[in-house]
Each structure stands twice: as C-alpha cells, then as structure tokens.
Coordinates of C-alpha atoms and ligand atoms in Angstrom, one line a residue:
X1 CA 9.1 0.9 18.3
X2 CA 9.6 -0.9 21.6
X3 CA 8.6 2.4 23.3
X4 CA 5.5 2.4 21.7
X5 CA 4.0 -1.0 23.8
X6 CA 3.9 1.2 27.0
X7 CA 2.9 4.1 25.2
X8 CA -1.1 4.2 24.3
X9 CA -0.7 5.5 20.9
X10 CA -1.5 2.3 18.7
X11 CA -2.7 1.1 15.5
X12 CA -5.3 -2.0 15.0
X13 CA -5.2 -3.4 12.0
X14 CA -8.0 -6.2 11.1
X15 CA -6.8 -9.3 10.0
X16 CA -10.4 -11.1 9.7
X17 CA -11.4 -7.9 7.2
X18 CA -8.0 -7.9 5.4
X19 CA -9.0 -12.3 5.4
X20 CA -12.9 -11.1 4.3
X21 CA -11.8 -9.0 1.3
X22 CA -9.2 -11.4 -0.1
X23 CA -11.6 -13.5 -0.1
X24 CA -14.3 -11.7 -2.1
X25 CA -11.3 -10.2 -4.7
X26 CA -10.9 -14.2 -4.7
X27 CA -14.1 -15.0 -6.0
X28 CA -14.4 -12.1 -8.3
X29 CA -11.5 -12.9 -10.3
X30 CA -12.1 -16.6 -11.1
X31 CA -10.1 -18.9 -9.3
X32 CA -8.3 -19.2 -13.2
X33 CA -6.4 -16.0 -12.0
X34 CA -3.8 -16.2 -9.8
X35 CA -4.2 -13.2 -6.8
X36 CA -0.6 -11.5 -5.8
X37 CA -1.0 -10.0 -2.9
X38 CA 1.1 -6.5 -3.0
X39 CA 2.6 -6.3 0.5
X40 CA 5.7 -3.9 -0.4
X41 CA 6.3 -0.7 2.0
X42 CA 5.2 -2.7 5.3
X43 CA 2.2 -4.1 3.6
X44 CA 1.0 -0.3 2.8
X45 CA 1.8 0.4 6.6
X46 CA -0.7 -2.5 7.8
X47 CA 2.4 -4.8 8.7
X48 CA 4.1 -6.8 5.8
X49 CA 4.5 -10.0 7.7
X50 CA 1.4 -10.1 8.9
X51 CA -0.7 -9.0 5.9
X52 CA 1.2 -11.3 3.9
X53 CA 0.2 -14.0 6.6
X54 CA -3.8 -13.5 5.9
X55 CA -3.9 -12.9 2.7
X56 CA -2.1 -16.6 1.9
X57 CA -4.2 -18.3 4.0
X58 CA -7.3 -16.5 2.4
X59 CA -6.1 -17.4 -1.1
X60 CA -3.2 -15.6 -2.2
X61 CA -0.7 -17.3 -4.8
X62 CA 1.7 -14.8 -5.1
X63 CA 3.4 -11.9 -2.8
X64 CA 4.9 -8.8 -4.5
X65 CA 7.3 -6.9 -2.8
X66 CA 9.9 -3.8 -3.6
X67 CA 12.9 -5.4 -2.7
X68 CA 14.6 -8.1 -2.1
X69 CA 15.4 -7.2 1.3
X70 CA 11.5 -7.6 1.7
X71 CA 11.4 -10.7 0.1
X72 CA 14.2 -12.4 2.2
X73 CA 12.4 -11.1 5.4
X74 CA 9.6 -13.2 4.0
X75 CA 11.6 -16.0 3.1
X76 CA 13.0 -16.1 6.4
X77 CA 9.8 -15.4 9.1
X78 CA 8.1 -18.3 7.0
X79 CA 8.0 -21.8 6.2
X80 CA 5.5 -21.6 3.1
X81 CA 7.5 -21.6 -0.3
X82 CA 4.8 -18.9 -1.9
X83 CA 6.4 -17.7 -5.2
X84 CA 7.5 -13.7 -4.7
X85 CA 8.1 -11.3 -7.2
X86 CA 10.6 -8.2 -6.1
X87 CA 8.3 -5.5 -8.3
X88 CA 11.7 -3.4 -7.9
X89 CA 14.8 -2.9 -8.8
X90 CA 17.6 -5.9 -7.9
X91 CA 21.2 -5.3 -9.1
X92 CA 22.2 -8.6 -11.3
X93 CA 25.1 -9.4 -8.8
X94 CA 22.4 -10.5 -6.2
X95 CA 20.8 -13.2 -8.7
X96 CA 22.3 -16.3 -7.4
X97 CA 20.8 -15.0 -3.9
X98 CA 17.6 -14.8 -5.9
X99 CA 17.4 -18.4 -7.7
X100 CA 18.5 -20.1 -4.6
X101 CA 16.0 -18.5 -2.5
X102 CA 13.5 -19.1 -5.5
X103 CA 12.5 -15.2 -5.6
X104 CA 11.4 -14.1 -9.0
X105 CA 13.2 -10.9 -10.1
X106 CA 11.9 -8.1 -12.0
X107 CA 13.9 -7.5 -15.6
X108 CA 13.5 -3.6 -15.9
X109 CA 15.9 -2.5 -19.2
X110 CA 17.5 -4.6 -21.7
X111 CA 20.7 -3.0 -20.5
X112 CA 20.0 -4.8 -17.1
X113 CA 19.2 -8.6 -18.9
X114 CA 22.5 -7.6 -20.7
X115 CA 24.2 -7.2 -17.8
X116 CA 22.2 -10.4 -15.6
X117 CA 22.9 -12.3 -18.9
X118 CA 26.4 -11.3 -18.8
X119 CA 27.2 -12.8 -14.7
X120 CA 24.7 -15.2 -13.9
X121 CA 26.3 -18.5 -13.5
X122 CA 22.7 -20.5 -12.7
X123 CA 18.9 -20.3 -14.1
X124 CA 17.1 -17.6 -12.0
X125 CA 13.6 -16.5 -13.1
X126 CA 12.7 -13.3 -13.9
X127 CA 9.5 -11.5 -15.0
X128 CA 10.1 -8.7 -18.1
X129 CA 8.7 -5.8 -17.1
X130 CA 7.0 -3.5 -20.1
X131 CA 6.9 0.2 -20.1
X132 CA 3.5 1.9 -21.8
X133 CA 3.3 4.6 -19.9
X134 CA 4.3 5.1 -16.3
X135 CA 7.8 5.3 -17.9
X136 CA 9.4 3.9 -14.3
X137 CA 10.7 1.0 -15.3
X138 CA 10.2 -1.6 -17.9
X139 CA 11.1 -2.3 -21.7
X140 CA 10.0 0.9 -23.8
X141 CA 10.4 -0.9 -27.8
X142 CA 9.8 -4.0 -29.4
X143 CA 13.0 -3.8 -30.6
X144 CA 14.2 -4.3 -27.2
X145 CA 11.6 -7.3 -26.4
X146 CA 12.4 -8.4 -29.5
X147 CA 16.6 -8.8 -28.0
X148 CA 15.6 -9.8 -24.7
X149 CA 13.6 -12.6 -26.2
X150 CA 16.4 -13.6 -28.3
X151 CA 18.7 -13.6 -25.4
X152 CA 16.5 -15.7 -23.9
X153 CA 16.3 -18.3 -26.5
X154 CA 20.0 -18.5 -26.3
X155 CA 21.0 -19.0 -23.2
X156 CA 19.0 -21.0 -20.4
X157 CA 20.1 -19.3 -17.6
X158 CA 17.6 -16.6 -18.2
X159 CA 14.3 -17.9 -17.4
X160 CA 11.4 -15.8 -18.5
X161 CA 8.5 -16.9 -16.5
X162 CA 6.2 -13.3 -16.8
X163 CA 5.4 -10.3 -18.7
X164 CA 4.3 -7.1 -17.0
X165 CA 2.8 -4.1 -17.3
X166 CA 1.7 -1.3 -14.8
X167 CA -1.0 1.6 -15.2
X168 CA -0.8 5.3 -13.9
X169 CA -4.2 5.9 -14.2
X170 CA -6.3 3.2 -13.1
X171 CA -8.7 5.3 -11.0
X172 CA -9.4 8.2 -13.5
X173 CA -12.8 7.2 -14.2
X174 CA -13.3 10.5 -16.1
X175 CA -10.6 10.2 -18.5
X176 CA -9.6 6.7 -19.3
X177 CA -7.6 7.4 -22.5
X178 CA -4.5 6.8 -20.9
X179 CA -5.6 3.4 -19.3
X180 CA -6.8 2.3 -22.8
X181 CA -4.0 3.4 -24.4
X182 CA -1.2 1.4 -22.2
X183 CA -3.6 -1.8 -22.5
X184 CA -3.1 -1.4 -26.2
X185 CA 0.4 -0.9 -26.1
X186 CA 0.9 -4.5 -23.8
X187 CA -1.4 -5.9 -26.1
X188 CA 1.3 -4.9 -28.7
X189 CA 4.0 -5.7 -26.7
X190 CA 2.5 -9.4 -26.0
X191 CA 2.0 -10.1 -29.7
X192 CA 5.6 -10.1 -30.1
X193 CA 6.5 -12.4 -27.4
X194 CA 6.7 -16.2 -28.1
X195 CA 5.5 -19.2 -25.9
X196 CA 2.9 -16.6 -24.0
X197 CA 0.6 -19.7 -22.8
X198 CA 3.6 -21.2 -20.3
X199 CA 4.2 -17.5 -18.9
X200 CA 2.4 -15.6 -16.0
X201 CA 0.9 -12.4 -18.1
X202 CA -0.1 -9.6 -15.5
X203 CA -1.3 -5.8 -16.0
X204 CA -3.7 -5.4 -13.3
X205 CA -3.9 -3.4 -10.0
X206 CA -6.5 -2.7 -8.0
X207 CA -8.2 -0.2 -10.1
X208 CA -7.7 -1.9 -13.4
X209 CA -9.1 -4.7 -11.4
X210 CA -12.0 -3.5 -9.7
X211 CA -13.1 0.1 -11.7
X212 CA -13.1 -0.9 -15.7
X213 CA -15.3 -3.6 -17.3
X214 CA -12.4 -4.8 -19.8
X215 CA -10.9 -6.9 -16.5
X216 CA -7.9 -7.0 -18.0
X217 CA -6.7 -9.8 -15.8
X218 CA -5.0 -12.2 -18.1
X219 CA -4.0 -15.1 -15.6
X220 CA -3.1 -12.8 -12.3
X221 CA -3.9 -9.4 -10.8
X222 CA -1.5 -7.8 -8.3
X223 CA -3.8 -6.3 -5.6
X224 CA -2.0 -3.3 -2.6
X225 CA -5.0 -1.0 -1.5
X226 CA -8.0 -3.3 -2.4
X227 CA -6.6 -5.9 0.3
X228 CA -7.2 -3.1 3.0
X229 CA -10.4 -2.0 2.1
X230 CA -11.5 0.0 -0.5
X231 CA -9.1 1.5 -2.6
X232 CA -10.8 5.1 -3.6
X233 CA -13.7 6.4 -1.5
X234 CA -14.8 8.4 -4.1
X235 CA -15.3 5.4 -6.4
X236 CA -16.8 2.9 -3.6
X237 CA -20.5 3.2 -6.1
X238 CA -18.2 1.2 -8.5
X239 CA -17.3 -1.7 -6.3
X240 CA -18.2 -5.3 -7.5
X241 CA -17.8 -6.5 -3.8
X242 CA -18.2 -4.8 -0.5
X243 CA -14.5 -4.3 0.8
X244 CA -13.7 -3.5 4.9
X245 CA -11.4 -0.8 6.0
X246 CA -8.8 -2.3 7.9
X247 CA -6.8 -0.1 9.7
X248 CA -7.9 2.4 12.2
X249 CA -5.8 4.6 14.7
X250 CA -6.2 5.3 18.5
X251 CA -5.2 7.2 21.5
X252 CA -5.8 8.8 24.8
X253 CA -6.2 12.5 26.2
X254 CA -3.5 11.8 28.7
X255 CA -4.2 15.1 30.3
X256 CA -7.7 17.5 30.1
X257 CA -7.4 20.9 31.6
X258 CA -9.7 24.1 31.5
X259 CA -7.8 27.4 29.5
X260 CA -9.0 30.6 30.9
X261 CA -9.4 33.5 27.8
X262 CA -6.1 34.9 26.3
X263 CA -4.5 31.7 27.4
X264 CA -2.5 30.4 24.8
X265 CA -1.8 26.9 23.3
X266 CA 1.3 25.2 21.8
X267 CA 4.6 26.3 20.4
X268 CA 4.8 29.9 19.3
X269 CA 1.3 30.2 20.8
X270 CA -0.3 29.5 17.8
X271 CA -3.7 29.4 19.6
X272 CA -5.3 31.6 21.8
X273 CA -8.9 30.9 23.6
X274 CA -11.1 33.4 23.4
X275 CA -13.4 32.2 26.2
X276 CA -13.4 28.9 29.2
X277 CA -12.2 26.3 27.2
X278 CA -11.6 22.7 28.1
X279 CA -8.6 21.2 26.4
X280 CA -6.9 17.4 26.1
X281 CA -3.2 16.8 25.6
X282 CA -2.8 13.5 23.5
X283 CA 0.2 11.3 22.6
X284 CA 0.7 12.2 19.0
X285 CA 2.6 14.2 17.1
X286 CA 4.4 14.7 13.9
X287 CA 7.4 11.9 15.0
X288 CA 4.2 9.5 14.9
X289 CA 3.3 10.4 11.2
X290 CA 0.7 13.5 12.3
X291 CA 2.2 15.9 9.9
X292 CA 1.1 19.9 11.0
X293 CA -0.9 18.8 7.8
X294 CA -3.6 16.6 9.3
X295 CA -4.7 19.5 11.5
X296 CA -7.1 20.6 9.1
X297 CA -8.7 17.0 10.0
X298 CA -10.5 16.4 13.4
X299 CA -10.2 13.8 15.6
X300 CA -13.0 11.6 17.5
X301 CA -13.8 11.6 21.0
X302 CA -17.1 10.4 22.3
X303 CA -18.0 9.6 19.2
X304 CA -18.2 13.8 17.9
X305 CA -15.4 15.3 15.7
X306 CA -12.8 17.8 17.5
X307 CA -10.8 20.2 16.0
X308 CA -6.8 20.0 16.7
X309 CA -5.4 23.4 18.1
X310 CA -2.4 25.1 18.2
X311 CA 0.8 23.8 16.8
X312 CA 1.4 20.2 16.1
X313 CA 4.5 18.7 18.3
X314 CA 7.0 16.0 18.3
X315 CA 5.0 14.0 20.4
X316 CA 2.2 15.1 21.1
X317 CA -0.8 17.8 20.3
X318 CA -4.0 19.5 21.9
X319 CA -7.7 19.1 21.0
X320 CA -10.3 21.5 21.7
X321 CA -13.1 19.4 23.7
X322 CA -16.8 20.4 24.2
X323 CA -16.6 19.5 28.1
X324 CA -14.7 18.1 30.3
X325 CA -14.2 14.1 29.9
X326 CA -11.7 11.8 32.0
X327 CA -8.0 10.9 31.1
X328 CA -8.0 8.1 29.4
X329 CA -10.4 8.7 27.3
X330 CA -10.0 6.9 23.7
X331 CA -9.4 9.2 20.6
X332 CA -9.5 8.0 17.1
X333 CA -7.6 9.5 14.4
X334 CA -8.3 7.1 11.5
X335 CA -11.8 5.0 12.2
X336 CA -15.1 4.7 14.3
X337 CA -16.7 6.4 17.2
X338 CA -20.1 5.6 17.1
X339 CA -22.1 6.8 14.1
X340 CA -19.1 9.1 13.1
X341 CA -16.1 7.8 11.0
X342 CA -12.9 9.3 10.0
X343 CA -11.0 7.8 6.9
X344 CA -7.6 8.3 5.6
X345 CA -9.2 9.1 2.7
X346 CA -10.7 12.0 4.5
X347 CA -6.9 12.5 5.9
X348 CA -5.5 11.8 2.3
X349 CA -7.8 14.6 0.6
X350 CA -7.0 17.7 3.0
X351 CA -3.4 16.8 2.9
X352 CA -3.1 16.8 -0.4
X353 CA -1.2 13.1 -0.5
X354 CA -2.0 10.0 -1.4
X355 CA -3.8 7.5 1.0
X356 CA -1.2 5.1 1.2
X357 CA 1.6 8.0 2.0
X358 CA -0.8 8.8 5.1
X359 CA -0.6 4.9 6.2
X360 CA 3.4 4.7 5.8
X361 CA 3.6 8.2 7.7
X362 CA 2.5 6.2 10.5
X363 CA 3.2 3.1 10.4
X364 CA 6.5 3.5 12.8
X365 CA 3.4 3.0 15.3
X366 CA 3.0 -0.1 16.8
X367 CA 0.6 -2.5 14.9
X368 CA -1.7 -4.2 17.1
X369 CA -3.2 -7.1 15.7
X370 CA -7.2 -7.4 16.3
X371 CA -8.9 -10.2 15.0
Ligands
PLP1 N1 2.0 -3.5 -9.1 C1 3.0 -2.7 -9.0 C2 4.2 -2.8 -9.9 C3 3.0 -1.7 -8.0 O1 4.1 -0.9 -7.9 C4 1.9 -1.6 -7.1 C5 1.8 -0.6 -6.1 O2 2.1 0.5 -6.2 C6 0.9 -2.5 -7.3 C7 1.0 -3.5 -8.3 C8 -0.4 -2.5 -6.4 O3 -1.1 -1.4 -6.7 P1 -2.5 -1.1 -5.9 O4 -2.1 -0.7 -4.5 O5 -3.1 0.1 -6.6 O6 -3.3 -2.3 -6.0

C-alpha cells in the first residue's frame, strides 16, 4: 500500500476508542475472566498489529488469530510473551514451530489429535475445539472427546490446556433456540471432560457476551467486533456499556466540474444529467474495497449525504454535489460530518454483507493511526 501514503484516500482507525471499549468489556466481565482479544483477518480490517497493541495494554490476556502465520507476525513485531490461540486450522507437522514459539493450537477432529499425537516429538498445547452447531470445525461426539481425552492421558506430549465452543447465532435476539441449544450441548460436552478446573473453558463472542443474560463466560470470552465498537446497530438498546466506533473512512474530491444536461457520467454512461449539475471526482473505487455495491449508500461532504453516480471505477468514482465546493474538500465514506453519520452498518445492510466483510474489503487502504 505504499502508494497509498501520497494518495489521500485513508482510513483512521481510533486507538484511544478501541483502548475505551476494552476497557469497559474489561470491567463487565469480572476481572475473574480472562479477555481474548480476536485480532484475526488484520484485526477485522482495523490493523492486526496495532489493535492487538491497545487492546493488551487496556487489559487483554489473550490474542486469537486464524493462523499461525498471524500469530508468528505477532510473535515477531513484539516483545510481550501474551499467550495466542490460532482459532484455525494448523497442519500437525508445524507443532514443534508451535510449542517453541509457545502458540496454542486449535485441535479441530480427532483424526487431527491422531495424526498430532502420531509426530509430535515435544509437549505443545492445544485447546479442543467442540462442534454444537456451526459444524466448522471441532469435535461432533462424546465418543470422540471421550478418545481424545484418553489420548491425552496417555501420552504427555499432548497438552490440553482449553475447551471450546463457538455459536452461529449469537445476535438472533428473536429466535435464540439455536444459541440455547449449542450451550446445552457444551454443557454436555464439558461433563465428560476430566480435570475442567486447571483448563481455560471458553464459548463466548461478542454477542453471547454482550446480548443474553446467561453470560456464558466460564473463565474467558473471545471478543472481534465488540473491540471496535458496537457489534450490531440494531441491538445497540441491548448494550451493558457504551462502545465507540472506531474506524471511519476519508477522502477528497480531487476534481469538481459543472455537467451541462445530456452530459453523461462514467463508464458505459451509466448517468446522464438531466439539468446544470455540479459534480466531484474522488479517489475511490472498487480496487479500494467500494464494490459497485456501496453505490446505493451516500457519501458525506459538508456534513450532508451525496448520492454516488454513474459507474463505480477502479480507482475512482463521481458524486453528485449540491454546489460547487473546492478541491480538496474531505469526503467521508464510513463516519462523521457534523450531525450526519455514516456506518458500515448502514454500508453492511444495503449490500447485503456482513459488517466485518465491508471493513476487510478495505482494509488494503492505508491505516492511519489517530489517537
Ligand atoms: N471465536 C472464534 C472461533 C471466531 O471465529 C471469532 C470470529 O469470527 C470470534 C471468536 C470473535 O467473534 P466476534 O467478532 O463476534 O466477537
């Protein structure tokens, strides 16, 4: 992205809001429960290093990360020994890498603690990851905890240290069957496995967390969205604590011009104005992450909503303006102009996708750090 320092297209992310509401999920969980801060996929666009960064020095016991190329790129950027789980995938052949760099693994199938169990030559700790529901990955029987435990008893280079469990449906606040129905099931699943009280038990993501009054937090809660503001606008009247957005997205009409009528705008002339128009060329486009999606969502300048126009390109894109304003004036895509606000939840909804998709679509931006 080096292009992107001399080009004014840039992302801000908060660090003293991402600080603020690690601080608050802190307090709410007790300080009994352990917080793992979820900074897989770039930190949900915001930056993995960095995120990870605040959120330790806010209170943050634990990282979680997709891989264990994420979790060597922590490793190596710092000094801090901050116990990581790799909430992925990691073939068995990498687990000496793994227990000398002290990165917990995740054990996904008993075929896989066969398999680890089979050519690990050294102790490496791994969490056992349960399956009752979102049927990704994880144990699906007792019978198969039931082996896995066994294994475990019998050889002492497999060190359980966590149990795990993840929900699909955390933020269906209308139909919580599901979400009751997979806490059963680990329940189950737990009452089978022996010497719980020395392991780390965890279920919890930011909707189990924050939306249902069971707080099934057992002694951690693995937190992605909630660190960067509130996970769900639609359930922000259910919030035990006041989280800050933390991301917004900026740029500049880099050219303004006046279209007379029948002129047309974009590729395949998509747009046509019907009357004198004034028009502003911006530094954005669908390379950036601004899918021909998004056009149904408006962009701020001067603090008022404008409507994109014509086709969406590469690069860049056109905005309908309501007069004419100078080059270089700022437009937000994802934030605050004044009294008007555009969220990615806003983004999320007329696209169809989920809000964190629309933060990785961009996130090959530049991330600007504003404390
Ligand atoms: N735990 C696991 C296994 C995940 O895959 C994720 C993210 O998808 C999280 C926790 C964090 O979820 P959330 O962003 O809803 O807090």
């Amino acid at each position: 992205t080096t292009n992107a320092y001399f080009r004014p297209t840039w992302i801000d992310v908060n660090l003293s809001a991402v600080d603020s509401n690690v601080r608050l999920l802190k307090e709410y969980i007790g300080e009994k429960v352990h917080l793992m801060a979820v900074v897989k996929g770039n930190g949900y666009g915001h930056g993995m290093l960095e995120i990870a960064e605040a959120s330790i020095s806010a209170g943050a016991t634990w990282l979680g990360v997709a891989s264990l190329d994420e979790a060597l790129a922590i490793r190596s950027k710092f000094s801090h020994d901050i116990p990581i789980l790799v909430l992925g995938y990691v073939a068995p052949q990498y687990l000496s890498l793994t227990s000398q760099l002290r990165i917990t693994v995740t054990a996904i199938s008993l075929e896989w603690v066969q398999e680890a169990a089979r050519i690990v030559q050294q102790p490496f700790d791994f969490h056992l990851k349960l399956d009752t529901g979102l049927n990704r990955l994880g144990l699906t029987t007792i019978d198969e905890v039931e082996a896995v435990m066994k294994m475990v008893s019998l050889n002492p280079n497999l060190n359980c240290t966590g149990i795990f469990t993840h929900f699909a449906t955390s933020e269906d606040m209308q139909n919580k069957s599901y979400f009751h129905q997979q806490l059963a099931s680990f329940h189950t699943f737990l009452n089978v496995i022996p010497n719980r009280t020395n392991k780390i038990i965890h279920c919890a993501n930011s909707g189990a967390t924050l939306y249902h009054p069971e707080k099934p937090f057992f002694n951690m809660v693995r937190l992605g969205k909630a660190l960067m503001g509130p996970p769900n606008e639609g359930l922000k009247h259910l919030l035990p604590m006041q989280l800050q957005n933390t991301l917004s997205l900026h740029s500049i009409l880099d050219l303004v011009k006046q279209l007379n009528p029948g002129d047309k705008v974009g590729y395949v002339g998509e747009y046509t104005a019907t009357q004198h128009q004034w028009i502003g060329t911006i530094p954005m486009g669908y390379a950036d992450g601004w899918h021909q999606q998004f056009k149904a969502t408006s962009v701020l300048v001067d603090g008022k909503r404008v409507p994109i126009i014509g086709r969406i390109s590469m690069d860049q894109l056109m905005v309908a303006l309501p007069r004419k304003y100078p080059t270089g004036t700022r437009v937000t895509f994802i934030g605050q102009q004044d009294n008007e606000i555009i969220l990615a939840d806003e983004i999320a909804q007329k696209a169809s996708q989920p809000r964190s998709e629309i933060f990785l679509w961009i996130f090959c931006l530049i991330t600007v750090v504003d404390c």
